[in-house]
Amino acid sequence: MATHKRLFTSESVTEGHPDKVADAISDAVLDAILAQDPFGRVACETMVLTGQVHVAGEITTGCYIDIPRIARKTVRDIGYTGNKFGFDADTCGLSISIDEQSADIALGVDKALEVKGDGPAAKSAAESVGAGDQGMMFGFACRETPELMPMPIVLAHRLTRRLAEVRKKGVIGFLGPDGKTQVTVEYDGFEPVRVDTIVVSAQHVDGHPIDGIRSDIKEHVIDAAIDARLLDKNTRVFINPTGRFVIGGPLSDAGLTGRKIIADTYGGMARHGGGAFSGKDPTKVDRSAAYAARYAAKNVVASGLADRCEIQIAYAIGVAKPVSVYVDCFGTGRIDEARIAELVQRFIDLRPGAIIERFDLRRPIYSQVSAYGHFGRPELDLPWERVDLAKTLREAAGIKADEEKSPKPVLS
């Protein structure tokens, strides 16, 4: 197949971006409930805007949590304290509107269609839990980085994490919590060859000279996060290109839970089913099945069955077993894609209850992924990021170990 050079861009945002503030509050509420009630049902939505936090949704639990305290602590931990950036954890207004999960939805989640009526009794939670909604979820992996993630989103997240780090450690004292990055990588076919463009927009205190802002961000953020070997004399770098970014966070824009689903996943390199993650307990397949799809795709690539793999899983509400599993290896597979799909379903039980059990998802582990991506996080021990099934898949497919390819290392 002929190859050609092309550019691909991904974006990341810091934890102080208004949409990520909303995600963080929703996941903090979820974690607080799961810490006391692992079987709590949570669909928590948050909106933040000038001086206000609104928390709404459907929650069914026997425990009590102090949602206003949780919301204020989350905002405070992000860095919105005092009036310097127009949003203050201790003085912002709070409204709470929570109802219980719809009884109609609960019917399908509490007992899957497969075990209703005169059907067999469920022997375990893996059998009994039905999908909390219909929908399709995608997982993806590729050999561009050690994390088996696309390089553009990996580098964009590195920059935003570094922005937050230098702000919190005081390395750059003029930064605010809000910020965005964008990285464009040049590809030759499926091979990343260089970084073409970097964009960093960082909130800052008023009155700080733009030349100093650009110099400090270049030195302490870009140079620290991006290996120089990925850059060349033609790489374009834009730092606060408008020249001013003082008004940011909820003061500048309303933030909503679930509005950064591309930054949460693969930076646009893979398809997305449309469902967001934050604020949802694991009976919601928007979250748990997306994690399972990533696990499956990552183990397929790690096993050597393919260099790139995208997996779609689809569900009907109240039905445990997926209605379809689709595999696309973009011409890089070493065995037929239908065979890969069969192996995935043989070795990974994709019913919601089984996914929850496999990854132990009824735990308060979600706040840590509310920003900087849910996948490709080597600093976290995320169960859906493990490649413990790779050897099993490889052996079942009849691929010898010496045929397995190592991931192309990102220059870091």
PDB file of N, CA, C and O in Angstrom, residues 137-205:
ATOM      1  N   MET A 137     -19.737   1.577  21.932  1.00  0.00           N
ATOM      2  CA  MET A 137     -18.510   2.079  22.537  1.00  0.00           C
ATOM      3  C   MET A 137     -17.322   1.593  21.717  1.00  0.00           C
ATOM      4  O   MET A 137     -17.345   0.493  21.174  1.00  0.00           O
ATOM      5  N   PHE A 138     -16.289   2.420  21.638  1.00  0.00           N
ATOM      6  CA  PHE A 138     -15.102   2.087  20.863  1.00  0.00           C
ATOM      7  C   PHE A 138     -13.866   2.023  21.760  1.00  0.00           C
ATOM      8  O   PHE A 138     -13.727   2.813  22.705  1.00  0.00           O
ATOM      9  N   GLY A 139     -12.971   1.100  21.431  1.00  0.00           N
ATOM     10  CA  GLY A 139     -11.639   1.050  22.031  1.00  0.00           C
ATOM     11  C   GLY A 139     -10.605   1.053  20.921  1.00  0.00           C
ATOM     12  O   GLY A 139     -10.862   0.571  19.815  1.00  0.00           O
ATOM     13  N   PHE A 140      -9.410   1.570  21.227  1.00  0.00           N
ATOM     14  CA  PHE A 140      -8.386   1.722  20.190  1.00  0.00           C
ATOM     15  C   PHE A 140      -7.009   1.547  20.813  1.00  0.00           C
ATOM     16  O   PHE A 140      -6.786   1.860  21.985  1.00  0.00           O
ATOM     17  N   ALA A 141      -6.080   1.048  20.000  1.00  0.00           N
ATOM     18  CA  ALA A 141      -4.668   0.970  20.400  1.00  0.00           C
ATOM     19  C   ALA A 141      -3.829   0.957  19.133  1.00  0.00           C
ATOM     20  O   ALA A 141      -4.278   0.508  18.072  1.00  0.00           O
ATOM     21  N   CYS A 142      -2.607   1.455  19.256  1.00  0.00           N
ATOM     22  CA  CYS A 142      -1.666   1.450  18.126  1.00  0.00           C
ATOM     23  C   CYS A 142      -0.250   1.456  18.689  1.00  0.00           C
ATOM     24  O   CYS A 142      -0.036   1.682  19.880  1.00  0.00           O
ATOM     25  N   ARG A 143       0.730   1.241  17.815  1.00  0.00           N
ATOM     26  CA  ARG A 143       2.108   1.074  18.248  1.00  0.00           C
ATOM     27  C   ARG A 143       2.925   2.363  18.231  1.00  0.00           C
ATOM     28  O   ARG A 143       4.144   2.309  18.220  1.00  0.00           O
ATOM     29  N   GLU A 144       2.289   3.503  18.242  1.00  0.00           N
ATOM     30  CA  GLU A 144       3.025   4.765  18.118  1.00  0.00           C
ATOM     31  C   GLU A 144       3.786   5.157  19.374  1.00  0.00           C
ATOM     32  O   GLU A 144       4.756   5.921  19.299  1.00  0.00           O
ATOM     33  N   THR A 145       3.358   4.695  20.513  1.00  0.00           N
ATOM     34  CA  THR A 145       3.965   5.065  21.787  1.00  0.00           C
ATOM     35  C   THR A 145       4.004   3.844  22.701  1.00  0.00           C
ATOM     36  O   THR A 145       3.271   2.870  22.476  1.00  0.00           O
ATOM     37  N   PRO A 146       4.822   3.851  23.744  1.00  0.00           N
ATOM     38  CA  PRO A 146       4.819   2.728  24.699  1.00  0.00           C
ATOM     39  C   PRO A 146       3.460   2.499  25.346  1.00  0.00           C
ATOM     40  O   PRO A 146       3.130   1.376  25.726  1.00  0.00           O
ATOM     41  N   GLU A 147       2.655   3.560  25.466  1.00  0.00           N
ATOM     42  CA  GLU A 147       1.314   3.414  26.029  1.00  0.00           C
ATOM     43  C   GLU A 147       0.347   2.772  25.051  1.00  0.00           C
ATOM     44  O   GLU A 147      -0.807   2.514  25.394  1.00  0.00           O
ATOM     45  N   LEU A 148       0.819   2.516  23.811  1.00  0.00           N
ATOM     46  CA  LEU A 148      -0.028   2.002  22.739  1.00  0.00           C
ATOM     47  C   LEU A 148      -1.195   2.951  22.478  1.00  0.00           C
ATOM     48  O   LEU A 148      -2.350   2.547  22.309  1.00  0.00           O
ATOM     49  N   MET A 149      -0.845   4.239  22.436  1.00  0.00           N
ATOM     50  CA  MET A 149      -1.788   5.321  22.171  1.00  0.00           C
ATOM     51  C   MET A 149      -1.285   6.152  21.000  1.00  0.00           C
ATOM     52  O   MET A 149      -0.086   6.164  20.688  1.00  0.00           O
ATOM     53  N   PRO A 150      -2.180   6.915  20.343  1.00  0.00           N
ATOM     54  CA  PRO A 150      -1.741   7.832  19.296  1.00  0.00           C
ATOM     55  C   PRO A 150      -0.811   8.911  19.846  1.00  0.00           C
ATOM     56  O   PRO A 150      -1.058   9.462  20.930  1.00  0.00           O
ATOM     57  N   MET A 151       0.259   9.214  19.127  1.00  0.00           N
ATOM     58  CA  MET A 151       1.229  10.186  19.601  1.00  0.00           C
ATOM     59  C   MET A 151       0.657  11.597  19.814  1.00  0.00           C
ATOM     60  O   MET A 151       0.991  12.254  20.800  1.00  0.00           O
ATOM     61  N   PRO A 152      -0.221  12.115  18.930  1.00  0.00           N
ATOM     62  CA  PRO A 152      -0.696  13.493  19.141  1.00  0.00           C
ATOM     63  C   PRO A 152      -1.376  13.709  20.492  1.00  0.00           C
ATOM     64  O   PRO A 152      -1.107  14.696  21.174  1.00  0.00           O
ATOM     65  N   ILE A 153      -2.245  12.780  20.908  1.00  0.00           N
ATOM     66  CA  ILE A 153      -2.935  12.977  22.183  1.00  0.00           C
ATOM     67  C   ILE A 153      -1.995  12.740  23.356  1.00  0.00           C
ATOM     68  O   ILE A 153      -2.092  13.417  24.390  1.00  0.00           O
ATOM     69  N   VAL A 154      -1.048  11.812  23.226  1.00  0.00           N
ATOM     70  CA  VAL A 154      -0.064  11.596  24.291  1.00  0.00           C
ATOM     71  C   VAL A 154       0.729  12.872  24.541  1.00  0.00           C
ATOM     72  O   VAL A 154       0.922  13.310  25.689  1.00  0.00           O
ATOM     73  N   LEU A 155       1.199  13.516  23.485  1.00  0.00           N
ATOM     74  CA  LEU A 155       2.002  14.729  23.639  1.00  0.00           C
ATOM     75  C   LEU A 155       1.155  15.902  24.119  1.00  0.00           C
ATOM     76  O   LEU A 155       1.615  16.719  24.939  1.00  0.00           O
ATOM     77  N   ALA A 156      -0.083  16.004  23.640  1.00  0.00           N
ATOM     78  CA  ALA A 156      -0.957  17.088  24.103  1.00  0.00           C
ATOM     79  C   ALA A 156      -1.232  16.965  25.596  1.00  0.00           C
ATOM     80  O   ALA A 156      -1.209  17.966  26.333  1.00  0.00           O
ATOM     81  N   HIS A 157      -1.472  15.727  26.079  1.00  0.00           N
ATOM     82  CA  HIS A 157      -1.684  15.525  27.519  1.00  0.00           C
ATOM     83  C   HIS A 157      -0.406  15.820  28.311  1.00  0.00           C
ATOM     84  O   HIS A 157      -0.471  16.340  29.431  1.00  0.00           O
ATOM     85  N   ARG A 158       0.747  15.489  27.774  1.00  0.00           N
ATOM     86  CA  ARG A 158       1.993  15.804  28.479  1.00  0.00           C
ATOM     87  C   ARG A 158       2.106  17.300  28.719  1.00  0.00           C
ATOM     88  O   ARG A 158       2.527  17.751  29.792  1.00  0.00           O
ATOM     89  N   LEU A 159       1.735  18.075  27.725  1.00  0.00           N
ATOM     90  CA  LEU A 159       1.844  19.530  27.852  1.00  0.00           C
ATOM     91  C   LEU A 159       0.868  20.069  28.896  1.00  0.00           C
ATOM     92  O   LEU A 159       1.239  20.928  29.706  1.00  0.00           O
ATOM     93  N   THR A 160      -0.371  19.593  28.895  1.00  0.00           N
ATOM     94  CA  THR A 160      -1.326  20.112  29.874  1.00  0.00           C
ATOM     95  C   THR A 160      -0.965  19.663  31.293  1.00  0.00           C
ATOM     96  O   THR A 160      -1.102  20.434  32.245  1.00  0.00           O
ATOM     97  N   ARG A 161      -0.504  18.425  31.431  1.00  0.00           N
ATOM     98  CA  ARG A 161      -0.074  17.979  32.764  1.00  0.00           C
ATOM     99  C   ARG A 161       1.102  18.821  33.256  1.00  0.00           C
ATOM    100  O   ARG A 161       1.194  19.158  34.441  1.00  0.00           O
ATOM    101  N   ARG A 162       2.002  19.149  32.342  1.00  0.00           N
ATOM    102  CA  ARG A 162       3.153  19.975  32.712  1.00  0.00           C
ATOM    103  C   ARG A 162       2.715  21.397  33.071  1.00  0.00           C
ATOM    104  O   ARG A 162       3.263  21.990  34.005  1.00  0.00           O
ATOM    105  N   LEU A 163       1.735  21.935  32.350  1.00  0.00           N
ATOM    106  CA  LEU A 163       1.201  23.257  32.710  1.00  0.00           C
ATOM    107  C   LEU A 163       0.683  23.251  34.144  1.00  0.00           C
ATOM    108  O   LEU A 163       0.961  24.183  34.923  1.00  0.00           O
ATOM    109  N   ALA A 164      -0.083  22.226  34.496  1.00  0.00           N
ATOM    110  CA  ALA A 164      -0.618  22.141  35.858  1.00  0.00           C
ATOM    111  C   ALA A 164       0.506  21.962  36.876  1.00  0.00           C
ATOM    112  O   ALA A 164       0.482  22.549  37.970  1.00  0.00           O
ATOM    113  N   GLU A 165       1.508  21.163  36.518  1.00  0.00           N
ATOM    114  CA  GLU A 165       2.608  20.892  37.444  1.00  0.00           C
ATOM    115  C   GLU A 165       3.404  22.159  37.764  1.00  0.00           C
ATOM    116  O   GLU A 165       3.679  22.450  38.934  1.00  0.00           O
ATOM    117  N   VAL A 166       3.782  22.912  36.747  1.00  0.00           N
ATOM    118  CA  VAL A 166       4.599  24.109  37.006  1.00  0.00           C
ATOM    119  C   VAL A 166       3.783  25.183  37.709  1.00  0.00           C
ATOM    120  O   VAL A 166       4.334  26.000  38.465  1.00  0.00           O
ATOM    121  N   ARG A 167       2.461  25.187  37.509  1.00  0.00           N
ATOM    122  CA  ARG A 167       1.606  26.132  38.237  1.00  0.00           C
ATOM    123  C   ARG A 167       1.536  25.760  39.709  1.00  0.00           C
ATOM    124  O   ARG A 167       1.735  26.611  40.589  1.00  0.00           O
ATOM    125  N   LYS A 168       1.286  24.493  39.998  1.00  0.00           N
ATOM    126  CA  LYS A 168       1.096  24.084  41.388  1.00  0.00           C
ATOM    127  C   LYS A 168       2.389  24.105  42.181  1.00  0.00           C
ATOM    128  O   LYS A 168       2.379  24.348  43.396  1.00  0.00           O
ATOM    129  N   LYS A 169       3.517  23.852  41.514  1.00  0.00           N
ATOM    130  CA  LYS A 169       4.806  23.883  42.199  1.00  0.00           C
ATOM    131  C   LYS A 169       5.407  25.278  42.268  1.00  0.00           C
ATOM    132  O   LYS A 169       6.459  25.471  42.903  1.00  0.00           O
ATOM    133  N   GLY A 170       4.768  26.247  41.630  1.00  0.00           N
ATOM    134  CA  GLY A 170       5.269  27.604  41.663  1.00  0.00           C
ATOM    135  C   GLY A 170       6.443  27.870  40.744  1.00  0.00           C
ATOM    136  O   GLY A 170       7.101  28.909  40.855  1.00  0.00           O
ATOM    137  N   VAL A 171       6.722  26.938  39.832  1.00  0.00           N
ATOM    138  CA  VAL A 171       7.814  27.156  38.878  1.00  0.00           C
ATOM    139  C   VAL A 171       7.506  28.347  37.997  1.00  0.00           C
ATOM    140  O   VAL A 171       8.375  29.172  37.683  1.00  0.00           O
ATOM    141  N   ILE A 172       6.237  28.462  37.570  1.00  0.00           N
ATOM    142  CA  ILE A 172       5.758  29.647  36.856  1.00  0.00           C
ATOM    143  C   ILE A 172       4.631  30.233  37.694  1.00  0.00           C
ATOM    144  O   ILE A 172       3.532  29.677  37.766  1.00  0.00           O
ATOM    145  N   GLY A 173       4.899  31.337  38.315  1.00  0.00           N
ATOM    146  CA  GLY A 173       3.977  31.882  39.305  1.00  0.00           C
ATOM    147  C   GLY A 173       2.790  32.631  38.745  1.00  0.00           C
ATOM    148  O   GLY A 173       1.841  32.909  39.477  1.00  0.00           O
ATOM    149  N   PHE A 174       2.801  32.951  37.463  1.00  0.00           N
ATOM    150  CA  PHE A 174       1.733  33.781  36.907  1.00  0.00           C
ATOM    151  C   PHE A 174       0.622  32.974  36.247  1.00  0.00           C
ATOM    152  O   PHE A 174      -0.321  33.533  35.713  1.00  0.00           O
ATOM    153  N   LEU A 175       0.686  31.655  36.265  1.00  0.00           N
ATOM    154  CA  LEU A 175      -0.301  30.843  35.565  1.00  0.00           C
ATOM    155  C   LEU A 175      -1.593  30.694  36.347  1.00  0.00           C
ATOM    156  O   LEU A 175      -1.603  30.626  37.579  1.00  0.00           O
ATOM    157  N   GLY A 176      -2.691  30.608  35.609  1.00  0.00           N
ATOM    158  CA  GLY A 176      -3.982  30.281  36.188  1.00  0.00           C
ATOM    159  C   GLY A 176      -4.341  28.838  35.904  1.00  0.00           C
ATOM    160  O   GLY A 176      -3.650  28.142  35.155  1.00  0.00           O
ATOM    161  N   PRO A 177      -5.448  28.343  36.468  1.00  0.00           N
ATOM    162  CA  PRO A 177      -5.794  26.925  36.312  1.00  0.00           C
ATOM    163  C   PRO A 177      -6.219  26.523  34.903  1.00  0.00           C
ATOM    164  O   PRO A 177      -6.100  25.360  34.526  1.00  0.00           O
ATOM    165  N   ASP A 178      -6.726  27.463  34.112  1.00  0.00           N
ATOM    166  CA  ASP A 178      -7.247  27.116  32.791  1.00  0.00           C
ATOM    167  C   ASP A 178      -6.120  27.053  31.758  1.00  0.00           C
ATOM    168  O   ASP A 178      -5.148  27.811  31.845  1.00  0.00           O
ATOM    169  N   GLY A 179      -6.252  26.149  30.815  1.00  0.00           N
ATOM    170  CA  GLY A 179      -5.245  26.048  29.767  1.00  0.00           C
ATOM    171  C   GLY A 179      -5.618  25.001  28.737  1.00  0.00           C
ATOM    172  O   GLY A 179      -6.399  24.076  29.013  1.00  0.00           O
ATOM    173  N   LYS A 180      -5.072  25.151  27.546  1.00  0.00           N
ATOM    174  CA  LYS A 180      -5.335  24.219  26.455  1.00  0.00           C
ATOM    175  C   LYS A 180      -4.056  23.996  25.669  1.00  0.00           C
ATOM    176  O   LYS A 180      -3.218  24.905  25.571  1.00  0.00           O
ATOM    177  N   THR A 181      -3.897  22.802  25.122  1.00  0.00           N
ATOM    178  CA  THR A 181      -2.768  22.521  24.243  1.00  0.00           C
ATOM    179  C   THR A 181      -3.273  21.804  22.997  1.00  0.00           C
ATOM    180  O   THR A 181      -4.365  21.219  22.997  1.00  0.00           O
ATOM    181  N   GLN A 182      -2.451  21.870  21.965  1.00  0.00           N
ATOM    182  CA  GLN A 182      -2.783  21.195  20.717  1.00  0.00           C
ATOM    183  C   GLN A 182      -1.472  20.793  20.051  1.00  0.00           C
ATOM    184  O   GLN A 182      -0.542  21.595  19.978  1.00  0.00           O
ATOM    185  N   VAL A 183      -1.396  19.550  19.591  1.00  0.00           N
ATOM    186  CA  VAL A 183      -0.178  19.052  18.956  1.00  0.00           C
ATOM    187  C   VAL A 183      -0.536  18.437  17.605  1.00  0.00           C
ATOM    188  O   VAL A 183      -1.437  17.599  17.517  1.00  0.00           O
ATOM    189  N   THR A 184       0.182  18.869  16.582  1.00  0.00           N
ATOM    190  CA  THR A 184       0.032  18.326  15.237  1.00  0.00           C
ATOM    191  C   THR A 184       1.265  17.495  14.911  1.00  0.00           C
ATOM    192  O   THR A 184       2.396  17.987  14.978  1.00  0.00           O
ATOM    193  N   VAL A 185       1.043  16.231  14.582  1.00  0.00           N
ATOM    194  CA  VAL A 185       2.130  15.307  14.257  1.00  0.00           C
ATOM    195  C   VAL A 185       2.076  14.981  12.767  1.00  0.00           C
ATOM    196  O   VAL A 185       0.998  14.756  12.212  1.00  0.00           O
ATOM    197  N   GLU A 186       3.241  14.970  12.141  1.00  0.00           N
ATOM    198  CA  GLU A 186       3.324  14.556  10.743  1.00  0.00           C
ATOM    199  C   GLU A 186       3.528  13.050  10.666  1.00  0.00           C
ATOM    200  O   GLU A 186       4.365  12.487  11.379  1.00  0.00           O
ATOM    201  N   TYR A 187       2.767  12.400   9.784  1.00  0.00           N
ATOM    202  CA  TYR A 187       2.824  10.949   9.604  1.00  0.00           C
ATOM    203  C   TYR A 187       3.300  10.610   8.201  1.00  0.00           C
ATOM    204  O   TYR A 187       2.982  11.310   7.229  1.00  0.00           O
ATOM    205  N   ASP A 188       4.037   9.536   8.123  1.00  0.00           N
ATOM    206  CA  ASP A 188       4.336   8.899   6.849  1.00  0.00           C
ATOM    207  C   ASP A 188       3.610   7.564   6.882  1.00  0.00           C
ATOM    208  O   ASP A 188       4.057   6.611   7.531  1.00  0.00           O
ATOM    209  N   GLY A 189       2.453   7.495   6.239  1.00  0.00           N
ATOM    210  CA  GLY A 189       1.581   6.342   6.426  1.00  0.00           C
ATOM    211  C   GLY A 189       1.061   6.336   7.848  1.00  0.00           C
ATOM    212  O   GLY A 189       0.467   7.303   8.302  1.00  0.00           O
ATOM    213  N   PHE A 190       1.317   5.250   8.580  1.00  0.00           N
ATOM    214  CA  PHE A 190       0.931   5.173   9.986  1.00  0.00           C
ATOM    215  C   PHE A 190       2.091   5.524  10.926  1.00  0.00           C
ATOM    216  O   PHE A 190       1.950   5.427  12.148  1.00  0.00           O
ATOM    217  N   GLU A 191       3.240   5.917  10.374  1.00  0.00           N
ATOM    218  CA  GLU A 191       4.413   6.187  11.199  1.00  0.00           C
ATOM    219  C   GLU A 191       4.524   7.672  11.537  1.00  0.00           C
ATOM    220  O   GLU A 191       4.634   8.511  10.644  1.00  0.00           O
ATOM    221  N   PRO A 192       4.509   8.043  12.831  1.00  0.00           N
ATOM    222  CA  PRO A 192       4.761   9.439  13.194  1.00  0.00           C
ATOM    223  C   PRO A 192       6.238   9.767  12.983  1.00  0.00           C
ATOM    224  O   PRO A 192       7.109   9.008  13.408  1.00  0.00           O
ATOM    225  N   VAL A 193       6.529  10.885  12.316  1.00  0.00           N
ATOM    226  CA  VAL A 193       7.918  11.205  11.986  1.00  0.00           C
ATOM    227  C   VAL A 193       8.421  12.494  12.645  1.00  0.00           C
ATOM    228  O   VAL A 193       9.623  12.643  12.871  1.00  0.00           O
ATOM    229  N   ARG A 194       7.523  13.429  12.950  1.00  0.00           N
ATOM    230  CA  ARG A 194       7.960  14.689  13.556  1.00  0.00           C
ATOM    231  C   ARG A 194       6.744  15.427  14.077  1.00  0.00           C
ATOM    232  O   ARG A 194       5.599  15.133  13.707  1.00  0.00           O
ATOM    233  N   VAL A 195       7.009  16.387  14.983  1.00  0.00           N
ATOM    234  CA  VAL A 195       5.955  17.291  15.429  1.00  0.00           C
ATOM    235  C   VAL A 195       5.961  18.513  14.514  1.00  0.00           C
ATOM    236  O   VAL A 195       6.984  19.178  14.356  1.00  0.00           O
ATOM    237  N   ASP A 196       4.817  18.784  13.920  1.00  0.00           N
ATOM    238  CA  ASP A 196       4.711  19.905  12.986  1.00  0.00           C
ATOM    239  C   ASP A 196       4.345  21.209  13.683  1.00  0.00           C
ATOM    240  O   ASP A 196       4.924  22.252  13.387  1.00  0.00           O
ATOM    241  N   THR A 197       3.380  21.136  14.626  1.00  0.00           N
ATOM    242  CA  THR A 197       2.885  22.358  15.263  1.00  0.00           C
ATOM    243  C   THR A 197       2.531  22.083  16.715  1.00  0.00           C
ATOM    244  O   THR A 197       1.958  21.037  17.038  1.00  0.00           O
ATOM    245  N   ILE A 198       2.863  23.035  17.575  1.00  0.00           N
ATOM    246  CA  ILE A 198       2.480  22.998  18.990  1.00  0.00           C
ATOM    247  C   ILE A 198       1.746  24.294  19.315  1.00  0.00           C
ATOM    248  O   ILE A 198       2.224  25.392  18.978  1.00  0.00           O
ATOM    249  N   VAL A 199       0.597  24.172  19.962  1.00  0.00           N
ATOM    250  CA  VAL A 199      -0.151  25.337  20.428  1.00  0.00           C
ATOM    251  C   VAL A 199      -0.371  25.195  21.927  1.00  0.00           C
ATOM    252  O   VAL A 199      -0.860  24.153  22.384  1.00  0.00           O
ATOM    253  N   VAL A 200       0.009  26.207  22.686  1.00  0.00           N
ATOM    254  CA  VAL A 200      -0.236  26.238  24.131  1.00  0.00           C
ATOM    255  C   VAL A 200      -0.916  27.559  24.464  1.00  0.00           C
ATOM    256  O   VAL A 200      -0.387  28.628  24.153  1.00  0.00           O
ATOM    257  N   SER A 201      -2.096  27.458  25.069  1.00  0.00           N
ATOM    258  CA  SER A 201      -2.803  28.644  25.551  1.00  0.00           C
ATOM    259  C   SER A 201      -2.976  28.500  27.052  1.00  0.00           C
ATOM    260  O   SER A 201      -3.676  27.586  27.512  1.00  0.00           O
ATOM    261  N   ALA A 202      -2.322  29.373  27.809  1.00  0.00           N
ATOM    262  CA  ALA A 202      -2.298  29.248  29.268  1.00  0.00           C
ATOM    263  C   ALA A 202      -2.844  30.514  29.925  1.00  0.00           C
ATOM    264  O   ALA A 202      -2.395  31.629  29.622  1.00  0.00           O
ATOM    265  N   GLN A 203      -3.801  30.321  30.819  1.00  0.00           N
ATOM    266  CA  GLN A 203      -4.340  31.448  31.578  1.00  0.00           C
ATOM    267  C   GLN A 203      -3.255  32.057  32.451  1.00  0.00           C
ATOM    268  O   GLN A 203      -2.418  31.341  33.009  1.00  0.00           O
ATOM    269  N   HIS A 204      -3.264  33.376  32.592  1.00  0.00           N
ATOM    270  CA  HIS A 204      -2.215  34.053  33.363  1.00  0.00           C
ATOM    271  C   HIS A 204      -2.783  35.255  34.097  1.00  0.00           C
ATOM    272  O   HIS A 204      -3.861  35.768  33.761  1.00  0.00           O
ATOM    273  N   VAL A 205      -2.063  35.708  35.104  1.00  0.00           N
ATOM    274  CA  VAL A 205      -2.481  36.898  35.837  1.00  0.00           C
ATOM    275  C   VAL A 205      -2.356  38.117  34.943  1.00  0.00           C
ATOM    276  O   VAL A 205      -1.535  38.160  34.015  1.00  0.00           O
TER     277      VAL A 205
END
